[in-house]
Short mmCIF file of C-alpha atoms and ligand atoms in Angstrom, two decimals:
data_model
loop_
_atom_site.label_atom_id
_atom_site.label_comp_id
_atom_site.label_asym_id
_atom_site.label_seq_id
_atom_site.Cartn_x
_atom_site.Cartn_y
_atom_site.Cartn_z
CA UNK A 230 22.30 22.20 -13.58
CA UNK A 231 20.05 24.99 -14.77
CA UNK A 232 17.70 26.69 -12.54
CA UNK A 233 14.22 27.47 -13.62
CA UNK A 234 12.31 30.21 -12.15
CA UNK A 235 9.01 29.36 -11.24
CA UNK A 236 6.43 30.27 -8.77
CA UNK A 237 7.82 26.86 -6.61
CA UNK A 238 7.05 26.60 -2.59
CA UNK A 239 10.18 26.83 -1.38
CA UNK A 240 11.50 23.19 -0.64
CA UNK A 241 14.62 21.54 0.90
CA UNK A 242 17.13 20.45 -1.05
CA UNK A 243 16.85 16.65 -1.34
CA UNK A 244 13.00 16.37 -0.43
CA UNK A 245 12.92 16.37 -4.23
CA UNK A 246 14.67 15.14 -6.90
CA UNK A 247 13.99 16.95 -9.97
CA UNK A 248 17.72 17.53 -11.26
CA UNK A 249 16.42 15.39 -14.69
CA UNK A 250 13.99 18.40 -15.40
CA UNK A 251 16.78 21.36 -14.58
CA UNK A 252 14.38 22.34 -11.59
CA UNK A 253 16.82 23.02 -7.99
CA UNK A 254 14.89 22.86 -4.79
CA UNK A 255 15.09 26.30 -3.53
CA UNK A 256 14.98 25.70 -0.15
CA UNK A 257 12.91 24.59 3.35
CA UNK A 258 9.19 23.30 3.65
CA UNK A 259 7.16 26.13 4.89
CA UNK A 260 5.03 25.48 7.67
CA UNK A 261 1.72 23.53 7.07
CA UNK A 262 -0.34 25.46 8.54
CA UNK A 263 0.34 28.81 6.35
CA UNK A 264 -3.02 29.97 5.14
CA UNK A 265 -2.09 30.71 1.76
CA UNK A 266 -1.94 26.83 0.90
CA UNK A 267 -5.23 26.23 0.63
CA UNK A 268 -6.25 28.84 -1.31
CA UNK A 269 -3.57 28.43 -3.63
CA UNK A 270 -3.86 24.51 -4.27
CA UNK A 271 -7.71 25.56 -4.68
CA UNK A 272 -6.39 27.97 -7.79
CA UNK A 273 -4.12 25.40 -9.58
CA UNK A 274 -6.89 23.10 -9.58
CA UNK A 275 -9.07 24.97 -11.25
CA UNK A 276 -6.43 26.08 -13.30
CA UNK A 277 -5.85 22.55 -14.39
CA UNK A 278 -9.31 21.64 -14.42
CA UNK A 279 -9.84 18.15 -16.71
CA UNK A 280 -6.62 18.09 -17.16
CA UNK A 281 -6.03 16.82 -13.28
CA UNK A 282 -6.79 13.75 -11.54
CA UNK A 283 -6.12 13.82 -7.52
CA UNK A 284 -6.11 10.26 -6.11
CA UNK A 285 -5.56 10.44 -2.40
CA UNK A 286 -4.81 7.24 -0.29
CA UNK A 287 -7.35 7.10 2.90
CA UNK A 288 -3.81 7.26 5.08
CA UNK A 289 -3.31 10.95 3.66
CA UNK A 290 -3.38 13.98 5.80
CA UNK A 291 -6.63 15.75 6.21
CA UNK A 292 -4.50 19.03 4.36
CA UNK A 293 -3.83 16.90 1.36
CA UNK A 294 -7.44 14.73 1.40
CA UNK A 295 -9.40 17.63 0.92
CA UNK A 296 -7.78 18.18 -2.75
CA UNK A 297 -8.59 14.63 -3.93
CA UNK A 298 -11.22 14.18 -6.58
CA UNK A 299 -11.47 10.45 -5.32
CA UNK A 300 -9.92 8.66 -1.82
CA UNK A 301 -9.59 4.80 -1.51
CA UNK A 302 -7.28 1.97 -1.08
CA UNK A 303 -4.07 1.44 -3.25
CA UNK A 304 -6.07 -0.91 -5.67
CA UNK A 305 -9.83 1.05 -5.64
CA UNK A 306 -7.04 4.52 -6.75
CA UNK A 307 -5.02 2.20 -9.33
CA UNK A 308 -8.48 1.10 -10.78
CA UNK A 309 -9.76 5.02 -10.61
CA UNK A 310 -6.67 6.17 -12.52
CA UNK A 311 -7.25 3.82 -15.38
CA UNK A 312 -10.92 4.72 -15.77
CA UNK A 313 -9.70 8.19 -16.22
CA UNK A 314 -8.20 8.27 -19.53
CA UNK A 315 -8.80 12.04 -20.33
CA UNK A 316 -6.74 13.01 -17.37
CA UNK A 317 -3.23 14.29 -18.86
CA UNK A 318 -2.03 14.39 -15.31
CA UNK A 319 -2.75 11.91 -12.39
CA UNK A 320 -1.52 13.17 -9.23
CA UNK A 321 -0.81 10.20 -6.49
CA UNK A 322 -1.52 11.36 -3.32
CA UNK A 323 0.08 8.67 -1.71
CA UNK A 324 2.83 6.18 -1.94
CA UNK A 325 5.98 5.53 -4.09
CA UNK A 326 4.11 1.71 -5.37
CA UNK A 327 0.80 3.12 -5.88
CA UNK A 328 1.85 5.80 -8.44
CA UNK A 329 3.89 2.79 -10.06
CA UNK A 330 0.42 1.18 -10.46
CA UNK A 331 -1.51 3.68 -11.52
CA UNK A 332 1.31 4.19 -13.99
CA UNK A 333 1.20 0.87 -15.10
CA UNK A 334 -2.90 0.46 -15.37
CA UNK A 335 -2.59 4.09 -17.32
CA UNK A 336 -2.07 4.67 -21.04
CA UNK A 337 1.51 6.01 -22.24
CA UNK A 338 -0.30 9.51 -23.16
CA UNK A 339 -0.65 9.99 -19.09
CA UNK A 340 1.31 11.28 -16.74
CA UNK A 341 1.32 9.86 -13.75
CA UNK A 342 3.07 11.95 -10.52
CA UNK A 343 3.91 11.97 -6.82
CA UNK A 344 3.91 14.86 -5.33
CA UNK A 345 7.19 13.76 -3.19
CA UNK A 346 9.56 11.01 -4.25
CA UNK A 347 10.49 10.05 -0.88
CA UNK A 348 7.27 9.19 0.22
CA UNK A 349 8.32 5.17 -0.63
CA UNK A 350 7.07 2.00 1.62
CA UNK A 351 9.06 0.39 4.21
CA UNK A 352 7.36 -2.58 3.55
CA UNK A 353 7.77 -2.59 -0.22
CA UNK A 354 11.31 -1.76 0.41
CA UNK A 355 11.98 -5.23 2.41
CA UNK A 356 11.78 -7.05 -0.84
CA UNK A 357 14.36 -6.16 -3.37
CA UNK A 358 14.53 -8.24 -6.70
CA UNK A 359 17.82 -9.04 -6.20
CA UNK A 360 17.11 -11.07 -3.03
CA UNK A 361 13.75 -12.54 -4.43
CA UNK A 362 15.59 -14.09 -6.96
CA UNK A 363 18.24 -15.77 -4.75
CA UNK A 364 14.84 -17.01 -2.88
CA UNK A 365 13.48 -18.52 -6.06
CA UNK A 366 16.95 -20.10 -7.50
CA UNK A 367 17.14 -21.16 -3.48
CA UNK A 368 13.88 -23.37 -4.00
CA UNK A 369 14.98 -24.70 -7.55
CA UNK A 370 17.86 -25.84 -5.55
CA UNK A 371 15.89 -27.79 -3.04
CA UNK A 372 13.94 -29.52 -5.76
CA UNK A 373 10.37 -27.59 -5.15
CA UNK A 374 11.48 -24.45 -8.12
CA UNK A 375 8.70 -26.23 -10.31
CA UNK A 376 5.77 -26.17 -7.78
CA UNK A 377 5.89 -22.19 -6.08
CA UNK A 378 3.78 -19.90 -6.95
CA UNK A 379 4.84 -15.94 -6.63
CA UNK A 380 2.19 -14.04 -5.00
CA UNK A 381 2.94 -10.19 -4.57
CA UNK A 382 1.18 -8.01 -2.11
CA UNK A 383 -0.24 -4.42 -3.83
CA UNK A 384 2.69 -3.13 -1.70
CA UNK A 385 5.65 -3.64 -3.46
CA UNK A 386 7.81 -2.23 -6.25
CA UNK A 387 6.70 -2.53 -9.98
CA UNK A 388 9.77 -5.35 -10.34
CA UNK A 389 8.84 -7.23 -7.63
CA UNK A 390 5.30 -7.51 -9.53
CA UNK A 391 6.97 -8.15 -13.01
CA UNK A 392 9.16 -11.08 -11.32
CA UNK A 393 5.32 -11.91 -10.64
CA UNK A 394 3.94 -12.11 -13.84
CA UNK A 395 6.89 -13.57 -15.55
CA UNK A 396 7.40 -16.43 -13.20
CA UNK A 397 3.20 -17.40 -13.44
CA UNK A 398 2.39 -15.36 -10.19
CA UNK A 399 -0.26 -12.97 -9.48
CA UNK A 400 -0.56 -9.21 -7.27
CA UNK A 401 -2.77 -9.73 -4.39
CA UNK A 402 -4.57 -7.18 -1.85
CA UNK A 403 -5.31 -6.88 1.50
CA UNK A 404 -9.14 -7.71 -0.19
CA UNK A 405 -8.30 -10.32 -2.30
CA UNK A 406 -5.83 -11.94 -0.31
CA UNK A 407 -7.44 -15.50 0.36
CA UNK A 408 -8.71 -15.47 -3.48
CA UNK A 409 -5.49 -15.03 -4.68
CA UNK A 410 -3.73 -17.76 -2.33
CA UNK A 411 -6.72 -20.23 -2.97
CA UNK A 412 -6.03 -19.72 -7.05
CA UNK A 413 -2.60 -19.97 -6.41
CA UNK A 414 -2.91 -23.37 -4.49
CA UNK A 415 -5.02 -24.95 -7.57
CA UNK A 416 -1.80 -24.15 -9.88
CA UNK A 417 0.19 -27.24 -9.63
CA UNK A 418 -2.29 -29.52 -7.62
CA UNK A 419 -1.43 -30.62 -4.36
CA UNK A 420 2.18 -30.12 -4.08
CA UNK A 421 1.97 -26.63 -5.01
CA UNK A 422 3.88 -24.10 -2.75
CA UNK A 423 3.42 -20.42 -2.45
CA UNK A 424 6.30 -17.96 -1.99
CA UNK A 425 4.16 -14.67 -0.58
CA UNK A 426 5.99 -10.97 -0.38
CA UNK A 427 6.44 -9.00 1.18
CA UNK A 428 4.36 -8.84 4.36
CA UNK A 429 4.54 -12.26 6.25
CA UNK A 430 1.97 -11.32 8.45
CA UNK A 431 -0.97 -10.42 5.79
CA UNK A 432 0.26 -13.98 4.05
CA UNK A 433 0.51 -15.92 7.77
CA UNK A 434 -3.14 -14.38 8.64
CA UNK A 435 -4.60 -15.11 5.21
CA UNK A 436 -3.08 -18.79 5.20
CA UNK A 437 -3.84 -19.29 8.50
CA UNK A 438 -7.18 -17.89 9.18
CA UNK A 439 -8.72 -18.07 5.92
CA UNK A 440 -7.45 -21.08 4.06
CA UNK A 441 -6.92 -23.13 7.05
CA UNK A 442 -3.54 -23.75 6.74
CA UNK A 443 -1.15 -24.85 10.09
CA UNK A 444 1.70 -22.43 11.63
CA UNK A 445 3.77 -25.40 11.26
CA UNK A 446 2.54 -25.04 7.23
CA UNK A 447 4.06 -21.88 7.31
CA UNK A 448 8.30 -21.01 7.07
CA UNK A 449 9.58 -17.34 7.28
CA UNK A 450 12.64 -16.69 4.54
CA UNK A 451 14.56 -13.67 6.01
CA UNK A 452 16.29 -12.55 3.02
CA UNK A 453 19.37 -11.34 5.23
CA UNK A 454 20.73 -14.75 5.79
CA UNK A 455 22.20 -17.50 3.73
CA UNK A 456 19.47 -19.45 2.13
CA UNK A 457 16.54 -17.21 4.57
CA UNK A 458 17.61 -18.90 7.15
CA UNK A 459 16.23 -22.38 6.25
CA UNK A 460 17.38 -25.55 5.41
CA UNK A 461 16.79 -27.56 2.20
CA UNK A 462 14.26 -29.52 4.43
CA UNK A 463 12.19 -27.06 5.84
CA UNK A 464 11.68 -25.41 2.60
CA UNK A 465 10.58 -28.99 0.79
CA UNK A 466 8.01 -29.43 3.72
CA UNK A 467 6.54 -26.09 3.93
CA UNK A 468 2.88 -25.10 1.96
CA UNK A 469 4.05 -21.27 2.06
CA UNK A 470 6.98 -19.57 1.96
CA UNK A 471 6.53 -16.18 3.78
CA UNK A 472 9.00 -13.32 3.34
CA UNK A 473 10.46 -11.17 6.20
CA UNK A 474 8.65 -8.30 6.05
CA UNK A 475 5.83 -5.70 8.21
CA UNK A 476 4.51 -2.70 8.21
CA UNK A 477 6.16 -0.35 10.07
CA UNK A 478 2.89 1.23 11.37
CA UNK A 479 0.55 -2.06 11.66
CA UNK A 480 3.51 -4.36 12.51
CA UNK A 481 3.51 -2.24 15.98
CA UNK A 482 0.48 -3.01 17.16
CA UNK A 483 -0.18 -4.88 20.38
CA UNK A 484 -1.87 -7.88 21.72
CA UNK A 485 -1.73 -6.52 25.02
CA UNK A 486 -3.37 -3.03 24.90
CA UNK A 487 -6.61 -5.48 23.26
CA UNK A 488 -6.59 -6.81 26.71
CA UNK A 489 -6.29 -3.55 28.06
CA UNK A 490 -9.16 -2.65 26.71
CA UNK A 491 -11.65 -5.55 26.87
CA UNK A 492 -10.94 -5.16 30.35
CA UNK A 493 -12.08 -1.39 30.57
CA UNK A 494 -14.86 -1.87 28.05
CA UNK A 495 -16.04 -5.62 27.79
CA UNK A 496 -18.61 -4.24 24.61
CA UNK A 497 -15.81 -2.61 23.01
CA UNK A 498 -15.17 -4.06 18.86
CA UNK A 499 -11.73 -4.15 17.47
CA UNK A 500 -11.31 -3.76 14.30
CA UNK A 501 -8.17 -4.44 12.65
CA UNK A 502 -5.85 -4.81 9.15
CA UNK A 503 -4.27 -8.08 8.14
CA UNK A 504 -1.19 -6.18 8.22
CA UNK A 505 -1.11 -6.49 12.08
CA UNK A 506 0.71 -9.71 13.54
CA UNK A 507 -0.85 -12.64 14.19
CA UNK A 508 -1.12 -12.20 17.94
CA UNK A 509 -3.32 -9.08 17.20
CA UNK A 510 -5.55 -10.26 14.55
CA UNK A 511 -6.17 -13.67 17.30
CA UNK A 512 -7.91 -11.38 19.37
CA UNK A 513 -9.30 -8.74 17.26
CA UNK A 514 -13.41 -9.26 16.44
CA UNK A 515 -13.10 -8.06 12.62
CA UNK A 516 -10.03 -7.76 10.21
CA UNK A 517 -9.98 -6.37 7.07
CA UNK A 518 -8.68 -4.26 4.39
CA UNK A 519 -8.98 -0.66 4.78
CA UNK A 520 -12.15 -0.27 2.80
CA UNK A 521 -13.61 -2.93 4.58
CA UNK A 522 -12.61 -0.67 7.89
CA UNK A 523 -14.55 1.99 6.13
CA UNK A 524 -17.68 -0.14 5.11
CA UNK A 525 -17.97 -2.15 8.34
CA UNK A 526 -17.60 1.51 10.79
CA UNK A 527 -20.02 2.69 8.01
CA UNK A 528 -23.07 0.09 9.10
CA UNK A 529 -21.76 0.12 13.04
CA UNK A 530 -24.92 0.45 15.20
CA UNK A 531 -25.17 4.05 16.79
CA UNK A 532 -23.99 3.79 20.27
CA UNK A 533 -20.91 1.14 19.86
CA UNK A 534 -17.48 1.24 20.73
CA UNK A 535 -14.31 0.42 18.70
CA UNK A 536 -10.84 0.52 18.72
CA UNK A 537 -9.10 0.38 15.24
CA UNK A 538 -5.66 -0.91 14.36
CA UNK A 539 -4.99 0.81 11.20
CA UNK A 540 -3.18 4.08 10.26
CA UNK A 541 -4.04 7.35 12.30
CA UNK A 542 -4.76 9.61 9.67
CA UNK A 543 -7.76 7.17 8.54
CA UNK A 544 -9.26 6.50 12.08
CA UNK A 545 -9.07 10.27 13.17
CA UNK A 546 -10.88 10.67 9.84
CA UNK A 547 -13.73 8.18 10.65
CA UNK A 548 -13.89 9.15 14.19
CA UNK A 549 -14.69 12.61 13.22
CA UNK A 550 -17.01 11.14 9.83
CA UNK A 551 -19.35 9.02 13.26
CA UNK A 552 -19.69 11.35 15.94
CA UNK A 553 -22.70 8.79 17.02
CA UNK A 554 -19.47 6.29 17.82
CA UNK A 555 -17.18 5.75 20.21
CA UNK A 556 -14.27 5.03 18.05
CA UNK A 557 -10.43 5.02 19.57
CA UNK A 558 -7.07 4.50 18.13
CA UNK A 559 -6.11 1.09 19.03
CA UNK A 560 -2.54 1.85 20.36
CA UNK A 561 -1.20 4.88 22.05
CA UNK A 562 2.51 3.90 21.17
CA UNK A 563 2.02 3.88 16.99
CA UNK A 564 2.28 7.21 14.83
CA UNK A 565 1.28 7.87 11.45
CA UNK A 566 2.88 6.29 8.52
CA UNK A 567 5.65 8.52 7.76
CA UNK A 568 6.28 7.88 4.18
CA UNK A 569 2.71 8.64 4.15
CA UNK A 570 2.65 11.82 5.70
CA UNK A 571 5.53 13.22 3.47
CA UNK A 572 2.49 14.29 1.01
CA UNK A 573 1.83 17.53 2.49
CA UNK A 574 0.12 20.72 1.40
CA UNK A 575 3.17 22.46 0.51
CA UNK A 576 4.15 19.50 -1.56
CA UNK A 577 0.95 19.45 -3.38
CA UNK A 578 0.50 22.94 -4.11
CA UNK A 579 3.97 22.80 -5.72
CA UNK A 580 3.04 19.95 -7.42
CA UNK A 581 -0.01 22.14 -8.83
CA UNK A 582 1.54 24.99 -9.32
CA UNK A 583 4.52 23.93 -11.00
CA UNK A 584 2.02 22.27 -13.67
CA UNK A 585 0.32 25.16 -14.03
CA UNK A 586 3.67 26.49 -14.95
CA UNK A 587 4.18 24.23 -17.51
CA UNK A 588 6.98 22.00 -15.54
CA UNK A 589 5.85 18.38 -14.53
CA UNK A 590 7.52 17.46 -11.16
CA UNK A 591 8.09 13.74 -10.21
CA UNK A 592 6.98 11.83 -12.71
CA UNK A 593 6.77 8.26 -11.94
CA UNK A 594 7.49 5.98 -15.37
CA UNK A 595 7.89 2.31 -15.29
CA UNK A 596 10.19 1.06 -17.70
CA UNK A 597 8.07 -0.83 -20.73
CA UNK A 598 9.39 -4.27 -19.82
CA UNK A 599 8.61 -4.46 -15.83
CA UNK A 600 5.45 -2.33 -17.10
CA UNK A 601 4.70 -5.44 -19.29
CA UNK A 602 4.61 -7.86 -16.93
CA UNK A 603 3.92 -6.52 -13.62
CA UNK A 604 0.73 -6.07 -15.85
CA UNK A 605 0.36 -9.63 -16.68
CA UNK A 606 0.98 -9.98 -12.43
CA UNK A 607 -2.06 -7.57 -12.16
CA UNK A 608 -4.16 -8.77 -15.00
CA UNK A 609 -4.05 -12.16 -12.98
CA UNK A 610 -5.69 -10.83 -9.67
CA UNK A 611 -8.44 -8.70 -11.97
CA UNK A 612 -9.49 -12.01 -13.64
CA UNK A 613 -9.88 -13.60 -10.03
CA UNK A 614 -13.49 -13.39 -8.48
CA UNK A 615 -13.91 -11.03 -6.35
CA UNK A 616 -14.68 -13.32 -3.30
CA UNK A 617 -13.62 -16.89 -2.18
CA UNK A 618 -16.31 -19.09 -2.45
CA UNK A 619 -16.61 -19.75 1.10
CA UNK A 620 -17.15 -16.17 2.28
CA UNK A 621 -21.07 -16.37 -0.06
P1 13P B 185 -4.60 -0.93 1.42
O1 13P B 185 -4.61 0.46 0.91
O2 13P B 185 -4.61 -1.92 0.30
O3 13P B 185 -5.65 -1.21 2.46
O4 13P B 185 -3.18 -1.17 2.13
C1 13P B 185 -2.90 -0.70 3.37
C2 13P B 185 -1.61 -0.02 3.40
O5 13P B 185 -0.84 -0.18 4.28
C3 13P B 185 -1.34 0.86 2.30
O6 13P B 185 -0.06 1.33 2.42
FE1 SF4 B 186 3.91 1.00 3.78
FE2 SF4 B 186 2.72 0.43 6.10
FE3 SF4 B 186 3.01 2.97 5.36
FE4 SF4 B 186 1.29 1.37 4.07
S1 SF4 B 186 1.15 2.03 6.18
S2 SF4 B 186 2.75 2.80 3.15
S3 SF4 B 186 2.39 -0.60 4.16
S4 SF4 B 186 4.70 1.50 5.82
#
């Protein structure tokens, strides 16, 4: 392996993995909070100027935030990318299935990168397409094969969302959710089942709350036992098929500190994301995606109180953004998303500065086939309205 020398932040070995591009990490992260970052991420940008597109992820450290030229949700960043076509180089400030996104919704003459290839998703990694497709040959084999529909959430790997499109599925967000379900419903009448990855609890909430289907309408298929777990029966009388998955960070939430604090502070709001178990979103006053967090602590009368279940970096962020608020973290026991939070400053700034240098870092390219139709997966939510019919 050849070593190139370049003006790199010196990184641990295996934080990156750049071997492809004869670049060796030279050694540890330096600490955050080394002065010199700032001003030298400031430099490479302007260096780069049009040439450089920073999408940052609302769960992004403040450090890294500060750098984007737009922040938003996975889809809002995917969309932003794609309007961008003079950007040569789009660099995802945030996780391993967003940059696959953006690289998909981007033309072939842009470069699409993330700044650290470990930052991946826990959740996205609980479906592989290996195991999806023993859970679709599974349903063939009870006789219902013709009749599922393959909904993806935003959050999982460009496969997953190619097994998607080629199989007459569609991607779905934490926005879109109950559109997406509702048009995948009217696909094959009233038999029609839905197989929903990889977060059983946004697909349980969404089913449950919003399209007014039973628990009983629900079955969960763990893909770490024979057939999920389910017998030939339950699978023929279920309406949705949900997969074993969470979030590591909203999955931890609890019903109990909601009591907690009703009890302390009858006026108090919470706010939560339809990543967050059932039991939570019961007795939560508002769930939503994490721009509707934004929107609906945007219009909050002066003077309220709220505790939000979503990721810390974000509701530090909007705490700070509403000083007129009383605005809390809605568990002490949950931490930051930790794939997340491997986007640091130091990783940025040698993201920058190795561009500057002429050497692009962590390029994220989906192969042309899974680009093709985990595009055709996409395509399918972007022609859905934007809102269910009942929410006018
Ligand atoms: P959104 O960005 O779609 O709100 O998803 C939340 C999340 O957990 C992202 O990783
Ligand atoms: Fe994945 Fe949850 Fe982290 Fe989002 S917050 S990247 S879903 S683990």
């Amino acid at each position: 392996m050849t070593t190139v020398d370049l003006p790199l932040l010196p990184l641990g070995r295996g934080t990156d993995l750049d071997t492809e591009r004869g670049v060796e990490c030279p050694g540890d992260l330096p600490p955050a909070s080394d002065p010199n970052l700032v001003e030298r991420a400031r430099v490479a940008k302007e260096k780069l100027g049009e040439r450089l597109f920073i999408l940052g992820h609302h769960y992004q450290r403040d450090e890294v935030i500060q750098f984007a030229d737009v922040t938003g949700d996975s889809f809002k960043l995917a969309r932003e990318a794609a309007a961008r076509p003079e950007a040569e180089y789009i660099v995802f400030c945030g996780v391993h299935f967003m940059a696959e996104s953006a690289d998909i919704l981007t033309s072939d003459e842009q470069t699409v990168i993330l700044p650290d290839l470990a930052a991946g998703c826990s959740m996205a990694d609980m479906a592989r397409l290996g195991q999806v497709e023993d859970a679709w040959d599974a349903l063939a084999d009870a006789g219902v094969g013709d009749v599922v529909v393959p909904i993806t959430y935003m959050n999982s790997s460009a496969d997953i969302k190619a097994f998607c499109g080629r199989h007459g599925g569609a991607v779905c967000t934490s926005s879109n959710a109950e559109v997406a379900l509702r048009w995948a419903y009217e696909q094959h009448g009233p038999d029609t089942k839905v197989l929903f990855f990889p977060d059983q609890h946004l697909g349980r909430n969404t089913a449950v709350l919003q399209l007014g289907l039973s628990l009983d309408d629900c079955v969960v298929w763990n893909p770490l036992l024979p057939n999920g777990g389910l017998t030939t029966e339950e699978l023929r009388a279920a309406r949705i098929i949900l997969w074993k998955g969470h979030c590591s960070v909203h999955g931890r939430f609890s019903p109990d500190v909601i009591d907690e604090l009703r009890a302390k502070d009858p006026e108090i709001n919470i706010l939560v994301h339809p990543e967050c178990t059932h039991e939570v979103v019961l007795k939560a006053d508002l769930i939503g995606s994490t721009e509707f967090i934004i929107d609906t602590i945007r219009k909050a009368p002066a003077g309220s109180s709220w505790a939000i279940g979503t990721e810390l970096n974000l509701v530090k962020r909007l705490a700070q953004a509403h000083p007129d608020l009383s605005i809390s973290f809605l568990d002490r026991n949950v931490c930051y998303c930790s794939t997340m939070n491997r986007i640091d400053l130091p990783h940025l700034v040698r993201t920058l500065e190795s561009l500057v240098a002429g050497q692009v870092l962590n390029v994220i390219d989906v192969d042309d086939d899974t680009e093709h139709w985990a595009k055709v997966a996409l395509d399918r939510m972007l022609a859905l309205p934007a809102k269910a019919p009942a929410d006018d």
